[in-house]
PDB file of C-alpha atoms in Angstrom:
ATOM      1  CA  UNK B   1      76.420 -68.249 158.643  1.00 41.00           C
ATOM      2  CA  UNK B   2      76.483 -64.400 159.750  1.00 40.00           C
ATOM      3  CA  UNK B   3      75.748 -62.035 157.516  1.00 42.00           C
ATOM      4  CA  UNK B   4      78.326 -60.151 155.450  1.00 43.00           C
ATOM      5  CA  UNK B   5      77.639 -56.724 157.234  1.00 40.00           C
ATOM      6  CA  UNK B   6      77.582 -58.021 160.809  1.00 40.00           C
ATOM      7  CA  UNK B   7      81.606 -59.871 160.101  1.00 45.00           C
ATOM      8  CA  UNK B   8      84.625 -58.376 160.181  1.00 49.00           C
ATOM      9  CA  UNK B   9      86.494 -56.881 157.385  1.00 70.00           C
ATOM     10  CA  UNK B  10      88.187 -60.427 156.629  1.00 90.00           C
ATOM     11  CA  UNK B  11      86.904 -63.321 154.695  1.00 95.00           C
ATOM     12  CA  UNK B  12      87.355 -66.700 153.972  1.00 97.00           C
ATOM     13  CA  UNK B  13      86.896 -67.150 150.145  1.00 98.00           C
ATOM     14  CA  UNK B  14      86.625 -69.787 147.503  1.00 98.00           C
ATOM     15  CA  UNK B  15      87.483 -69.879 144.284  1.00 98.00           C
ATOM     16  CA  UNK B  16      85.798 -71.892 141.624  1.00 97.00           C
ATOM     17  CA  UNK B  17      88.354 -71.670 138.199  1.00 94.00           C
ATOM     18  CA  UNK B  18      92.047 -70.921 137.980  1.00 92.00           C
ATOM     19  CA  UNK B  19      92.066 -69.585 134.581  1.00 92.00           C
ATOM     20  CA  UNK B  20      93.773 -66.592 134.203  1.00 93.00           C
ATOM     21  CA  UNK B  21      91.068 -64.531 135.878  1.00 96.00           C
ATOM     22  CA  UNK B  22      90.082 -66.170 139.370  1.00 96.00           C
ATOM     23  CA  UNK B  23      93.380 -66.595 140.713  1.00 96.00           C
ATOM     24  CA  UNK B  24      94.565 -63.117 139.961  1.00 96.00           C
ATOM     25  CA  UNK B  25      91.660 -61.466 141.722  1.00 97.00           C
ATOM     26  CA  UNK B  26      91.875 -64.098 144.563  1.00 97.00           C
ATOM     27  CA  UNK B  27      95.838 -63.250 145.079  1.00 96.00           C
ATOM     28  CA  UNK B  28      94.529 -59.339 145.123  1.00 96.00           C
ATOM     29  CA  UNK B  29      91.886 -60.085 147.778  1.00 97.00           C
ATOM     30  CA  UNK B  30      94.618 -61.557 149.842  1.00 96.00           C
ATOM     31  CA  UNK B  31      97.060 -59.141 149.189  1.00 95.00           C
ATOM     32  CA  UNK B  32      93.846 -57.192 150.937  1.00 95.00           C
ATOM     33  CA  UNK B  33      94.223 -59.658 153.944  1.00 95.00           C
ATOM     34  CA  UNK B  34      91.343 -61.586 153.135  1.00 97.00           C
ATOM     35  CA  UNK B  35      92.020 -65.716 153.548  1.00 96.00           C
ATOM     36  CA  UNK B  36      91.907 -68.011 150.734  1.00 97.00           C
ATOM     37  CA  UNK B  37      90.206 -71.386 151.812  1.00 96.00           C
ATOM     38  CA  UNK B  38      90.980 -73.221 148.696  1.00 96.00           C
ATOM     39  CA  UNK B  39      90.904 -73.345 144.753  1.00 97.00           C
ATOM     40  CA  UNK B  40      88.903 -75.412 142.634  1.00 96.00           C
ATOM     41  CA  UNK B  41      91.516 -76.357 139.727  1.00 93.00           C
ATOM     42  CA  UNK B  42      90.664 -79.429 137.199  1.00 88.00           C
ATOM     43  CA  UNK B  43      93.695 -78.964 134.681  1.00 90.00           C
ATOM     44  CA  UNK B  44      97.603 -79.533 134.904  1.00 91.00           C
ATOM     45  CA  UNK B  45      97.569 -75.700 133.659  1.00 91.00           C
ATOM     46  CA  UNK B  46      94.884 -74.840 136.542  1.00 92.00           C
ATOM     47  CA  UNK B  47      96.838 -76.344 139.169  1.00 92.00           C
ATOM     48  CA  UNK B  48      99.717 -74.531 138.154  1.00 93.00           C
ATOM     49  CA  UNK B  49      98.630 -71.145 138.018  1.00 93.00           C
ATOM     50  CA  UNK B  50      97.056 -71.955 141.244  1.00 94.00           C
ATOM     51  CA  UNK B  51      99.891 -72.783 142.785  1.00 94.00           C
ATOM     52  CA  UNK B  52     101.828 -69.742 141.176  1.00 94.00           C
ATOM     53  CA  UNK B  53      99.382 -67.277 141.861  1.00 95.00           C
ATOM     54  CA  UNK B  54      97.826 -68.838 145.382  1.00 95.00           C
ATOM     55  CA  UNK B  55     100.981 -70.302 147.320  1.00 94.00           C
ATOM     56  CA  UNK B  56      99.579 -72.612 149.925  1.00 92.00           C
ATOM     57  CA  UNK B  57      95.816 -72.804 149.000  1.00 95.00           C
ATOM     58  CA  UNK B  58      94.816 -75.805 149.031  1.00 95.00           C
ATOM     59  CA  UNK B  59      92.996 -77.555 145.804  1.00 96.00           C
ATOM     60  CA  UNK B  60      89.478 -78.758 146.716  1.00 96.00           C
ATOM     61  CA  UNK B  61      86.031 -80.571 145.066  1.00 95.00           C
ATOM     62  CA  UNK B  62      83.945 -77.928 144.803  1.00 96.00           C
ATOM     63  CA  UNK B  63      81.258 -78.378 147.299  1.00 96.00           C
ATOM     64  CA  UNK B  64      83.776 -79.007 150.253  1.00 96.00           C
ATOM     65  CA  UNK B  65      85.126 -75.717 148.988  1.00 97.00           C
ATOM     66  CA  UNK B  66      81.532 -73.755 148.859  1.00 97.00           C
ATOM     67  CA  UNK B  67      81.065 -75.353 152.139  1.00 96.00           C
ATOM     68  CA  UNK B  68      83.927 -73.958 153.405  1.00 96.00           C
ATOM     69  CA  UNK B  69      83.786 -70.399 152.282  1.00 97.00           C
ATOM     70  CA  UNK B  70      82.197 -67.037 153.197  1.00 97.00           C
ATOM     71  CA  UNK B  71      82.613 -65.496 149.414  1.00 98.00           C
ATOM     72  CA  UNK B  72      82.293 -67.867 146.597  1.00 98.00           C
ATOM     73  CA  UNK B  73      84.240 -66.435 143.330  1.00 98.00           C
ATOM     74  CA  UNK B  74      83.211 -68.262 140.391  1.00 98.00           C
ATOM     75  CA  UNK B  75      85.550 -67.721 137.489  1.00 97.00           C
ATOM     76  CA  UNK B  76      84.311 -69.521 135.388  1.00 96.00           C
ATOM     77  CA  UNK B  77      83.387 -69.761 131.259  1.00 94.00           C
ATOM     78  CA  UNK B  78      80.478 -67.472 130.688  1.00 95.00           C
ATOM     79  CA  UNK B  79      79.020 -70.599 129.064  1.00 96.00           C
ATOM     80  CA  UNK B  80      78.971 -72.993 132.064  1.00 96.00           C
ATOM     81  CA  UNK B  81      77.804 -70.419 134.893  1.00 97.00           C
ATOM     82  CA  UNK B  82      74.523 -70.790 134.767  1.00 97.00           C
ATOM     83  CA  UNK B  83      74.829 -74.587 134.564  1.00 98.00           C
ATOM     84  CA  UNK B  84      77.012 -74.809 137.312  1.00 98.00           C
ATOM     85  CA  UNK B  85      74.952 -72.354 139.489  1.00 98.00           C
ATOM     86  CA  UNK B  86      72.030 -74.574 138.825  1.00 98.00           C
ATOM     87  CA  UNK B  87      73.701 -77.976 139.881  1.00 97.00           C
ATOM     88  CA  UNK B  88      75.439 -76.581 142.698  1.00 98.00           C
ATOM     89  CA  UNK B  89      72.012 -75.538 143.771  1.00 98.00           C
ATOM     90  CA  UNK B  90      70.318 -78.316 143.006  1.00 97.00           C
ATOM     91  CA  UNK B  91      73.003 -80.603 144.548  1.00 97.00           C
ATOM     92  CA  UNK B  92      72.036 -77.678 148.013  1.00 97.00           C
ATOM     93  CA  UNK B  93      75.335 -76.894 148.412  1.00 97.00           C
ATOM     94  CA  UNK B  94      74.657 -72.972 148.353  1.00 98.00           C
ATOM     95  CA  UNK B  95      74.515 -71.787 152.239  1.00 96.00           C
ATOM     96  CA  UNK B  96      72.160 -68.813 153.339  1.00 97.00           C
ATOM     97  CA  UNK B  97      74.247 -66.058 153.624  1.00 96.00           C
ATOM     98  CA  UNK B  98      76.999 -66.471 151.746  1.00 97.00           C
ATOM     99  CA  UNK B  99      78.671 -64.220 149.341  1.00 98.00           C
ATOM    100  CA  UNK B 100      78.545 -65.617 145.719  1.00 98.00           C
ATOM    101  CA  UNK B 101      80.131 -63.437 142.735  1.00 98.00           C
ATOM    102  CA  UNK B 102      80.672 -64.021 139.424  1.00 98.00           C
ATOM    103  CA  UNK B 103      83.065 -62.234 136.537  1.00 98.00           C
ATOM    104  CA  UNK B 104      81.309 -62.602 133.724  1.00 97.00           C
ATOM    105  CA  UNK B 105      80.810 -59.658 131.749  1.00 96.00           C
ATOM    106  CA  UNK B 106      77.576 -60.249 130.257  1.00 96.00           C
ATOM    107  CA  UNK B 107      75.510 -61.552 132.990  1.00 97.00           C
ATOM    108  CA  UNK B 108      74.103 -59.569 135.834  1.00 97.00           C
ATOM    109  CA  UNK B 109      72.479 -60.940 139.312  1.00 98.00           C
ATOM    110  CA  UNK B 110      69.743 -63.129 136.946  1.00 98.00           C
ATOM    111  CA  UNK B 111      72.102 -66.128 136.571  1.00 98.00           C
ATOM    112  CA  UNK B 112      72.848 -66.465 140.100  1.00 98.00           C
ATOM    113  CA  UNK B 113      69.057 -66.898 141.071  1.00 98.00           C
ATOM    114  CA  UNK B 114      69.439 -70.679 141.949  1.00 98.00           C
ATOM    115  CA  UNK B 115      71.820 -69.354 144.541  1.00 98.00           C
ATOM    116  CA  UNK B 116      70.065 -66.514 145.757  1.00 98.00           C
ATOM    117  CA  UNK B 117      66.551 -68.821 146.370  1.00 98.00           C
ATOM    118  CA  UNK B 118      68.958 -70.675 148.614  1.00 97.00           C
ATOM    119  CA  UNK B 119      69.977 -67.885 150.681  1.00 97.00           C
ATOM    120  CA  UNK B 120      73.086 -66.945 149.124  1.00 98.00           C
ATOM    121  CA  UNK B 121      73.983 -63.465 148.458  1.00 98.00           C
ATOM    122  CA  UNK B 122      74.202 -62.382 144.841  1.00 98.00           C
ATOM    123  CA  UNK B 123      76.959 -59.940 143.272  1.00 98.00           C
ATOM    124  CA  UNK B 124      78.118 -59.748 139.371  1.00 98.00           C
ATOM    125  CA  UNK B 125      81.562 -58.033 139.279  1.00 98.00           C
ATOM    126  CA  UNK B 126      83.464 -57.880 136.190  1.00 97.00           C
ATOM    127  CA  UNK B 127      87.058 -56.437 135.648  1.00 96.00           C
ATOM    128  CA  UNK B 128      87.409 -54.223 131.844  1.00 94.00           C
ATOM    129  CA  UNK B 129      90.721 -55.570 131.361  1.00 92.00           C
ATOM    130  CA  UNK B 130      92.733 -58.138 129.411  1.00 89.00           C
ATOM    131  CA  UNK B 131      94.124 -60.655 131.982  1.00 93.00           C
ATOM    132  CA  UNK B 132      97.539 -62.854 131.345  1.00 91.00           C
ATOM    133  CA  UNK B 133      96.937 -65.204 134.451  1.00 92.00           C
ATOM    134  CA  UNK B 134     100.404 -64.277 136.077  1.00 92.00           C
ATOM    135  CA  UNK B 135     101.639 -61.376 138.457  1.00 91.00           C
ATOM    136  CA  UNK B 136     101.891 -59.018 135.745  1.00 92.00           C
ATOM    137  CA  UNK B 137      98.246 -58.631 136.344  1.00 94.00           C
ATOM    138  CA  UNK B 138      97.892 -57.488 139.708  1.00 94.00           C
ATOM    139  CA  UNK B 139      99.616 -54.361 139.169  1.00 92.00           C
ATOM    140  CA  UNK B 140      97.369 -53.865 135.846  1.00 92.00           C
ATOM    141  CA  UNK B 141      94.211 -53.910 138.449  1.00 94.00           C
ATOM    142  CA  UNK B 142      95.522 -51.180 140.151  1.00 92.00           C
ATOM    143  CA  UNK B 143      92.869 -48.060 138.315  1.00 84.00           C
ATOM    144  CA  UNK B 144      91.275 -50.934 136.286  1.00 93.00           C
ATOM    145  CA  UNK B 145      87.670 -50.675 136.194  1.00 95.00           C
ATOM    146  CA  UNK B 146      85.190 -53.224 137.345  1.00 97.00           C
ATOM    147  CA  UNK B 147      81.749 -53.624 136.610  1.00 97.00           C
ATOM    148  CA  UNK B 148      79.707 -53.760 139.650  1.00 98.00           C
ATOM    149  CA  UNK B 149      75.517 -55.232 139.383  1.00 98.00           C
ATOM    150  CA  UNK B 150      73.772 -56.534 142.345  1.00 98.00           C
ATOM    151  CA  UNK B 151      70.940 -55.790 144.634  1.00 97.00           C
ATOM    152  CA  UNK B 152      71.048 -51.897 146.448  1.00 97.00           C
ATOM    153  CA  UNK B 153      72.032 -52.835 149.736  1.00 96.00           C
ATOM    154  CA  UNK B 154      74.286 -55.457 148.477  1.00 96.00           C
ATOM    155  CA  UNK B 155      76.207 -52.596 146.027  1.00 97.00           C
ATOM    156  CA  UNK B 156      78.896 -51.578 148.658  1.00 97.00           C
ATOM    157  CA  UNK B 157      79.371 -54.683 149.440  1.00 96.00           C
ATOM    158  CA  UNK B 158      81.130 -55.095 145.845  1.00 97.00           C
ATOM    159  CA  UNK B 159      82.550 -51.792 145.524  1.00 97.00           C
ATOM    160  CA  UNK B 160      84.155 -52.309 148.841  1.00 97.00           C
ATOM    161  CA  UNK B 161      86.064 -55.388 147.560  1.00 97.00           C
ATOM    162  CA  UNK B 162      86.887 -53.472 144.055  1.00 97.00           C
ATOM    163  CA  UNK B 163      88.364 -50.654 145.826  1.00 97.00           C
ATOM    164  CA  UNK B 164      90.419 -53.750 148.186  1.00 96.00           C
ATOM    165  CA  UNK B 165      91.389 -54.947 144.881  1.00 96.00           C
ATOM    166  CA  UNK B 166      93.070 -51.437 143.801  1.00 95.00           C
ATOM    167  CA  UNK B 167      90.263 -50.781 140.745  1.00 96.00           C
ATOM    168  CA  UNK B 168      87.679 -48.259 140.778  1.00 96.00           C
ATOM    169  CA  UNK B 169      83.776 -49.965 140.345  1.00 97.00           C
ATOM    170  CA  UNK B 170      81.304 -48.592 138.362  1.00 96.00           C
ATOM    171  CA  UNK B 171      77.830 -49.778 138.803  1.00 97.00           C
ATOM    172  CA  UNK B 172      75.829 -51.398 135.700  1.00 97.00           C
ATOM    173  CA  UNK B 173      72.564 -51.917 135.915  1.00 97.00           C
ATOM    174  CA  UNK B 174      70.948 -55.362 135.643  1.00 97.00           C
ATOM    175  CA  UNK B 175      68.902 -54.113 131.947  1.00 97.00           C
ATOM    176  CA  UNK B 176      72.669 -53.064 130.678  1.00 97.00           C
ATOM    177  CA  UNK B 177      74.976 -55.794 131.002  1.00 97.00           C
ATOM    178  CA  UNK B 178      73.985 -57.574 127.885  1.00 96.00           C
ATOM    179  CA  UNK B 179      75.263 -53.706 126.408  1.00 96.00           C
ATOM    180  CA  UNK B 180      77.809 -53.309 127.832  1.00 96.00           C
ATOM    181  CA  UNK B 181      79.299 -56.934 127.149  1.00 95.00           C
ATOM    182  CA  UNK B 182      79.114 -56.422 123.668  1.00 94.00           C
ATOM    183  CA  UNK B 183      81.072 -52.925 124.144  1.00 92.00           C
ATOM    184  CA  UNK B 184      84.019 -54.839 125.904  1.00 92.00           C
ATOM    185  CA  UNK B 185      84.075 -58.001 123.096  1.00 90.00           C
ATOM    186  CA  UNK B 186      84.313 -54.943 120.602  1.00 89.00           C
ATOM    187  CA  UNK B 187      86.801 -53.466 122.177  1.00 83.00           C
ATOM    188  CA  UNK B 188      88.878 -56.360 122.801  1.00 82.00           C
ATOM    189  CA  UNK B 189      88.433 -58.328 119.922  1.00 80.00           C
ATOM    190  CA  UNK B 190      88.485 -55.080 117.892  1.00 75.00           C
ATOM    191  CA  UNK B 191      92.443 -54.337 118.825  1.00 78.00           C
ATOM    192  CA  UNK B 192      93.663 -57.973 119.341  1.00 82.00           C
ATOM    193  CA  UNK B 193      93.090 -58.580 115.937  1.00 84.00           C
ATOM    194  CA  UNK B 194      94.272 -55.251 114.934  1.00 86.00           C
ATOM    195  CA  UNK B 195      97.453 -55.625 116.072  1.00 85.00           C
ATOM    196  CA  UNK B 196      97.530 -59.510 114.922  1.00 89.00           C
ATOM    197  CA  UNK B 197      97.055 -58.442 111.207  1.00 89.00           C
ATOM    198  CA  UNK B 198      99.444 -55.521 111.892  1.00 90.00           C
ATOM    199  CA  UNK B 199     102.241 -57.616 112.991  1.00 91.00           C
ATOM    200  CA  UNK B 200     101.645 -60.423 109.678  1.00 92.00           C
ATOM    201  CA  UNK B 201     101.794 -58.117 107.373  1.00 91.00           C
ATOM    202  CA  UNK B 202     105.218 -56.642 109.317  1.00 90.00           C
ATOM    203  CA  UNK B 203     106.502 -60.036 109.501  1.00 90.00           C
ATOM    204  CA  UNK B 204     105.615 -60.833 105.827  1.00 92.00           C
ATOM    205  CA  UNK B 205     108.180 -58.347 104.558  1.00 89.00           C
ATOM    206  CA  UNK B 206     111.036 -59.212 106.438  1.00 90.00           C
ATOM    207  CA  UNK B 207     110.562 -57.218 110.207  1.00 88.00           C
ATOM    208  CA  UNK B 208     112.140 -59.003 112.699  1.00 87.00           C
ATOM    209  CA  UNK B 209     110.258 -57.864 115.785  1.00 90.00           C
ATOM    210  CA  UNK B 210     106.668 -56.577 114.271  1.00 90.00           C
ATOM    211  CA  UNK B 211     105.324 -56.220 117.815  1.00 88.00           C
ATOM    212  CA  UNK B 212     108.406 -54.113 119.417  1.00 88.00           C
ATOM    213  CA  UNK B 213     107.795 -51.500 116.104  1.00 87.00           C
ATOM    214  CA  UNK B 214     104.002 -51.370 116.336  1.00 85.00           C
ATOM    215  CA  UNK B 215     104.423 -50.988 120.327  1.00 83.00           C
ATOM    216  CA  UNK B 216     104.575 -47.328 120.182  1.00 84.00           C
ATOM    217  CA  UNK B 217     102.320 -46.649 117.577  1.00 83.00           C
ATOM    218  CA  UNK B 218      99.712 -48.827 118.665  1.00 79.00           C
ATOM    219  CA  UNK B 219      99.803 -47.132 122.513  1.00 77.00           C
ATOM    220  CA  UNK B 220      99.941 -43.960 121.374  1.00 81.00           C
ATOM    221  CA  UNK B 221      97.042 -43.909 118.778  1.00 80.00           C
ATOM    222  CA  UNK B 222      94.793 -46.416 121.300  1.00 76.00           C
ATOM    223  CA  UNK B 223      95.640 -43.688 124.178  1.00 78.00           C
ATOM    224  CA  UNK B 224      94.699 -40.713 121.730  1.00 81.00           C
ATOM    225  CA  UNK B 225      91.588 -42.117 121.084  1.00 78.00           C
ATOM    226  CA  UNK B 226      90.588 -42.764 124.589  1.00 71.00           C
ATOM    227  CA  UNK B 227      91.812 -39.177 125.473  1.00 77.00           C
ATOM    228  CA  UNK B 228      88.869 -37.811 122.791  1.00 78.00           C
ATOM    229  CA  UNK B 229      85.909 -40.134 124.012  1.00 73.00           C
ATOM    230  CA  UNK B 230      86.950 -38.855 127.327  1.00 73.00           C
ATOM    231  CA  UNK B 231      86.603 -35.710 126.696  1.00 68.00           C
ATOM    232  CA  UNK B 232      88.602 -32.053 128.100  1.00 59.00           C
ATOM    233  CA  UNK B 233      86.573 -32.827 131.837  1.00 53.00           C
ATOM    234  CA  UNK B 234      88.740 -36.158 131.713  1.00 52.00           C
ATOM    235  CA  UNK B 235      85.819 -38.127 133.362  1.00 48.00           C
ATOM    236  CA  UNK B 236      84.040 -41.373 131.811  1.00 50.00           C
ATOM    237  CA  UNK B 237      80.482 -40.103 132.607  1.00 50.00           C
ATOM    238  CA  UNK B 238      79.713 -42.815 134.492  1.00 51.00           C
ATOM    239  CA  UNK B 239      78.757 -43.030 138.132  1.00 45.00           C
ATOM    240  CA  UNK B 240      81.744 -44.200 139.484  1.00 40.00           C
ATOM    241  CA  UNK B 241      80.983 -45.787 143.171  1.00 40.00           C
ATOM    242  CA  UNK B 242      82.491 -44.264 145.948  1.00 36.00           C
TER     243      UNK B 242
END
């Protein structure tokens, strides 16, 4: 398999999970003009979004779709990547080569060492944002910001396909992502259950649409408070890639 830097601008990828993350970035990619060889989808639900999100890819096993690919996406639980990594691996169906990413936000380039001793090309890219699984998110990645870790001369590489995806990536080192993990769980468990004890205690005394009052209130305060730890030069501090 050639090389990532010696192809042209257009891949054939494979997606491993069609939860609500993994199709959504694989409909951007192609909305980028790269092709979609195929989906690995287990559920009813999977399938569905799949089909919603992916018209016309085609559901495959997962090593006839690894086999098949150029960029591997796996999508998967942070709890069964490294598992899966390993048995793909073990099972040799990682190719020398290829392009494998994950999303996970706490895991860097360590948890895809199975596939990098086979060849395999190792990037860890991880979008900051709350996903739905439908087409309401593919305008949301449009500014989002993605995590980016991976070797040096991998790195543009994955901010190439961040930028194709309409977000801006922001490299993390290897030694961080365990940090800044724990930043995005605060953050988003932090206001989901804000605004879930918000709306009860709305709803227990008789309002009829808790989340259409708190609406206004609750994107105005979050955006004031992300206006102050931005600060008057209105950048994040953080070395955006280019």
């Amino acid at each position: 398999m050639a090389s990532p830097h010696q192809r042209s601008g257009r891949l054939g990828i494979g997606i491993i999970g069609a939860g609500r993350v993994g199709p959504v970035l694989g409909a951007a990619l192609a909305g980028a003009g790269h092709a979609i060889v195929g989906v690995s989808a287990v559920s009813d639900a999977s399938r569905d979004r799949a089909e919603a999100m992916l018209p016309g890819a085609p559901i495959l096993e997962i090593p006839q779709l690894i086999e098949r690919s150029e960029l591997v996406l796996l999508a998967v639980p942070s709890a069964e990547l490294g598992a899966l990594v390993e048995g793909l691996a073990t099972a040799g169906a990682w190719q020398a080569g290829q392009l494998v990413i994950h999303t996970a936000a706490q895991f860097g380039i360590g948890v895809l060492a199975p596939a990098l001793a086979a060849g395999a090309i190792p990037l860890a890219i991880h979008p900051a944002m709350s996903f739905t699984g439908s087409s309401i998110d593919i305008a949301r990645l449009a500014g989002a910001y993605f995590a980016v870790t991976g070797p040096a001369p991998v790195l543009p590489i994955g901010q190439a396909l961040v930028v194709e995806m309409g977000g801006e990536p922001v490299i993390v080192a290897e030694r961080d992502r365990a940090a800044y993990a724990d930043a995005i769980e605060t953050a988003t468990t932090f206001s989901s259950s804000i605004v879930d004890q918000a709306t009860g205690i709305l709803g227990g005394i008789g309002f009829g649409s808790p989340g259409r009052f708190l609406a206004p209130l609750v994107r105005s305060s979050v955006e004031n408070a992300l206006q102050r730890a931005v600060g008057p030069e209105d950048s994040l501090g953080l070395p955006l890639g280019s």
